[in-house]
Amino acid sequence: MKVLVTGGAGYIGSVTVERLIAHGASVVVFDNLYQGHRAAVHPDAVFVQGDLADAAAIDETIARHQPDGIMHFASHTLVGESWQKPFLYLRDNVVNGLNLMESAVRHGVGRFILSSTANLFDDPERIPIEATERIVPGSPYGESKHILERELYWLDRACGLRHACLRYFNACGATETRGEDHHPETHLIPLVLQVALGQREHITIFGDDYDTPDGTCIRDYIHVVDLAEAHILALHSLDGGSRKYNLGTGRGYSVREVIETAREVTGHPIPTVMGPRRPGDPALLVAGNEAITRELGWRPRYATLREMVETAWRWHVAHPQGYEE
Ligand code: UDP
């Protein structure tokens, strides 16, 4: 199978490319390298540097390579930034995704996997949050993914574009060769590991007055390889129809538990400073993964936070400056 991966130079995209190639797929990566890293792209993938805002560029790439399926990772992905710069999300994420979908339809690519988000569920009625939970986007970012999910729904009905929407909870961890390297870094686990590497003095905890056992926010951390494998299973499932899944392990960890785990893994004391809440952070996000385990037989290989942090730590020790030489 030939797969076009947008954002294949980014964190989750590059690891998914690595897993696709391990499964024998041939891969074309389309990435503008604004946030991604050329060095993260698997050497056996064809690399096209291009921007989805350039409808002709993506159309030409799809026409030339004729992929059997598309995985769409390329996007702006930060909840906080989406409040500061809403048009990056409400316009660029949406229009860029539509350019890609239109080319997919035009060239008869019938399989499409969308990176979606737990930020669709700002006010869940039930925890763990199953894929059937009502959608209440928590930010312009969440809304941009909601709009893309709806576009896919209509394109399936109108044009037969089979798709899967995968709502990630908190991706983390690394393979031996690919890990998390954002500029600026905003995510908890890489920031905590930067403290252990001596690159930061401390980690700031964003609020300890939430309604949780230790007062800090609880998140469902899922290993990036388990996410990647879910994409591959989903791609192969689409003959059975379009689908939506929430992707997490189903177990939550608080910010304090993440820091404590990182102390155990790294042997570093990891000093903390208490800060105010970060606007828009819900207290508790835990995925219900019942649908994907039942329908696709997906099981997380990395079940505990400790295993996930160990893989991230190995990568950060081996790549203290990330992908920079
Ligand atoms: N967090 C924190 N300090 C930081 C970064 C994050 O306390 O420097 C908290 C954040 O408030 C959230 C959790 O860690 O409760 C995970 O945040 P992250 O940005 O990694 O992922 P998100 O849940 O926003 O997707």
Short mmCIF file of C-alpha atoms in Angstrom, two decimals, residues 103-258:
data_model
loop_
_atom_site.label_atom_id
_atom_site.label_comp_id
_atom_site.label_asym_id
_atom_site.label_seq_id
_atom_site.Cartn_x
_atom_site.Cartn_y
_atom_site.Cartn_z
CA SER A 103 -7.40 16.55 -4.09
CA ALA A 104 -8.10 13.17 -2.48
CA VAL A 105 -11.58 13.14 -3.98
CA ARG A 106 -10.42 14.46 -7.36
CA HIS A 107 -7.84 11.70 -7.71
CA GLY A 108 -9.97 8.91 -6.28
CA VAL A 109 -8.03 8.35 -3.04
CA GLY A 110 -10.76 6.66 -1.03
CA ARG A 111 -9.07 6.33 2.38
CA PHE A 112 -8.37 9.24 4.71
CA ILE A 113 -7.18 9.27 8.35
CA LEU A 114 -7.60 12.53 10.28
CA SER A 115 -5.59 13.46 13.38
CA SER A 116 -8.26 14.74 15.72
CA THR A 117 -8.22 15.64 19.39
CA ALA A 118 -9.56 15.17 22.91
CA ASN A 119 -10.21 18.92 22.80
CA LEU A 120 -13.57 18.01 21.20
CA PHE A 121 -14.73 17.12 24.72
CA ASP A 122 -14.64 20.21 26.89
CA ASP A 123 -17.61 19.24 29.00
CA PRO A 124 -17.87 15.45 29.08
CA GLU A 125 -20.89 13.85 30.69
CA ARG A 126 -19.03 10.60 31.35
CA ILE A 127 -15.44 9.66 32.18
CA PRO A 128 -13.83 7.74 30.52
CA ILE A 129 -14.81 9.67 27.40
CA GLU A 130 -16.08 7.33 24.69
CA ALA A 131 -16.21 8.28 21.00
CA THR A 132 -19.98 8.65 21.28
CA GLU A 133 -19.69 11.48 23.84
CA ARG A 134 -21.34 14.72 22.70
CA ILE A 135 -18.91 17.14 21.10
CA VAL A 136 -18.23 20.47 22.81
CA PRO A 137 -14.99 21.90 21.36
CA GLY A 138 -12.82 23.51 24.02
CA SER A 139 -11.00 26.06 21.86
CA PRO A 140 -10.56 27.32 18.30
CA TYR A 141 -8.17 24.36 17.88
CA GLY A 142 -10.83 21.85 18.91
CA GLU A 143 -13.37 23.58 16.69
CA SER A 144 -11.03 23.35 13.68
CA LYS A 145 -10.81 19.58 14.12
CA HIS A 146 -14.56 19.34 14.65
CA ILE A 147 -15.13 21.18 11.35
CA LEU A 148 -12.75 18.80 9.54
CA GLU A 149 -14.55 15.79 11.03
CA ARG A 150 -17.84 17.20 9.71
CA GLU A 151 -16.33 17.89 6.28
CA LEU A 152 -15.28 14.23 6.12
CA TYR A 153 -18.74 13.09 7.13
CA TRP A 154 -20.29 14.94 4.19
CA LEU A 155 -17.55 13.97 1.74
CA ASP A 156 -18.12 10.33 2.62
CA ARG A 157 -21.84 10.71 1.92
CA ALA A 158 -21.38 12.83 -1.20
CA CYS A 159 -18.24 11.28 -2.72
CA GLY A 160 -17.53 8.03 -0.87
CA LEU A 161 -14.40 9.29 0.94
CA ARG A 162 -13.94 6.61 3.61
CA HIS A 163 -12.26 8.03 6.68
CA ALA A 164 -11.32 7.54 10.30
CA CYS A 165 -11.15 10.38 12.83
CA LEU A 166 -8.69 9.55 15.61
CA ARG A 167 -9.04 11.74 18.68
CA TYR A 168 -5.72 11.67 20.49
CA PHE A 169 -5.46 12.23 24.19
CA ASN A 170 -1.87 13.03 25.37
CA ALA A 171 0.74 11.61 23.01
CA CYS A 172 4.15 10.95 24.56
CA GLY A 173 7.21 8.71 24.34
CA ALA A 174 9.65 7.99 21.55
CA THR A 175 11.18 5.28 19.41
CA GLU A 176 14.96 4.75 19.36
CA THR A 177 15.29 7.27 16.53
CA ARG A 178 12.29 9.62 16.70
CA GLY A 179 10.95 11.71 19.55
CA GLU A 180 9.27 14.92 20.62
CA ASP A 181 11.03 18.15 19.62
CA HIS A 182 8.79 21.24 19.48
CA HIS A 183 9.96 24.86 19.36
CA PRO A 184 8.87 26.27 21.70
CA GLU A 185 8.15 23.19 23.80
CA THR A 186 4.90 23.45 25.75
CA HIS A 187 4.17 19.81 26.64
CA LEU A 188 4.58 18.49 30.16
CA ILE A 189 6.73 15.39 29.67
CA PRO A 190 9.45 16.90 27.42
CA LEU A 191 9.59 19.98 29.68
CA VAL A 192 10.04 17.79 32.77
CA LEU A 193 12.78 15.85 31.00
CA GLN A 194 14.51 19.10 30.03
CA VAL A 195 14.76 19.84 33.78
CA ALA A 196 16.34 16.41 34.30
CA LEU A 197 18.82 17.17 31.50
CA GLY A 198 19.81 20.41 33.24
CA GLN A 199 18.33 22.57 30.48
CA ARG A 200 15.69 24.13 32.76
CA GLU A 201 15.77 25.02 36.45
CA HIS A 202 12.33 23.70 37.35
CA ILE A 203 8.92 22.70 36.06
CA THR A 204 5.95 24.95 36.77
CA ILE A 205 2.79 23.11 37.80
CA PHE A 206 -0.19 24.87 36.26
CA GLY A 207 -2.54 24.84 39.24
CA ASP A 208 -3.09 22.49 42.18
CA ASP A 209 -6.62 23.52 43.06
CA TYR A 210 -8.46 21.28 40.60
CA ASP A 211 -11.11 18.83 41.74
CA THR A 212 -8.77 15.82 41.51
CA PRO A 213 -7.16 13.70 44.28
CA ASP A 214 -3.89 15.71 44.38
CA GLY A 215 -5.34 18.93 42.95
CA THR A 216 -3.42 18.77 39.65
CA CYS A 217 -4.86 17.98 36.21
CA ILE A 218 -5.26 14.38 35.13
CA ARG A 219 -4.48 13.33 31.55
CA ASP A 220 -4.46 10.07 29.63
CA TYR A 221 -0.94 9.65 28.23
CA ILE A 222 -0.60 7.36 25.23
CA HIS A 223 2.64 6.18 23.64
CA VAL A 224 3.28 7.56 20.16
CA VAL A 225 3.97 4.05 18.78
CA ASP A 226 0.57 2.88 20.01
CA LEU A 227 -0.97 5.89 18.29
CA ALA A 228 0.91 5.06 15.08
CA GLU A 229 -0.28 1.44 15.14
CA ALA A 230 -3.86 2.64 15.61
CA HIS A 231 -3.55 4.69 12.41
CA ILE A 232 -2.39 1.67 10.47
CA LEU A 233 -5.20 -0.53 11.81
CA ALA A 234 -7.70 2.22 11.04
CA LEU A 235 -6.42 2.59 7.48
CA HIS A 236 -6.95 -1.11 6.84
CA SER A 237 -10.42 -1.09 8.42
CA LEU A 238 -12.03 1.44 6.09
CA ASP A 239 -13.50 -1.11 3.69
CA GLY A 240 -15.89 -1.74 6.57
CA GLY A 241 -16.92 1.94 6.60
CA SER A 242 -15.87 5.25 8.14
CA ARG A 243 -15.29 5.47 11.87
CA LYS A 244 -14.28 7.61 14.86
CA TYR A 245 -12.19 6.51 17.81
CA ASN A 246 -10.89 8.06 21.02
CA LEU A 247 -7.31 7.08 21.62
CA GLY A 248 -5.82 6.78 25.07
CA THR A 249 -4.91 3.93 27.40
CA GLY A 250 -8.00 4.54 29.55
CA ARG A 251 -5.91 5.37 32.61
CA GLY A 252 -5.18 8.88 33.86
CA TYR A 253 -2.13 10.36 35.61
CA SER A 254 -1.94 13.69 37.42
CA VAL A 255 0.73 16.31 36.74
CA ARG A 256 2.32 15.41 40.09
CA GLU A 257 2.35 11.72 39.16
CA VAL A 258 4.06 12.53 35.85
#
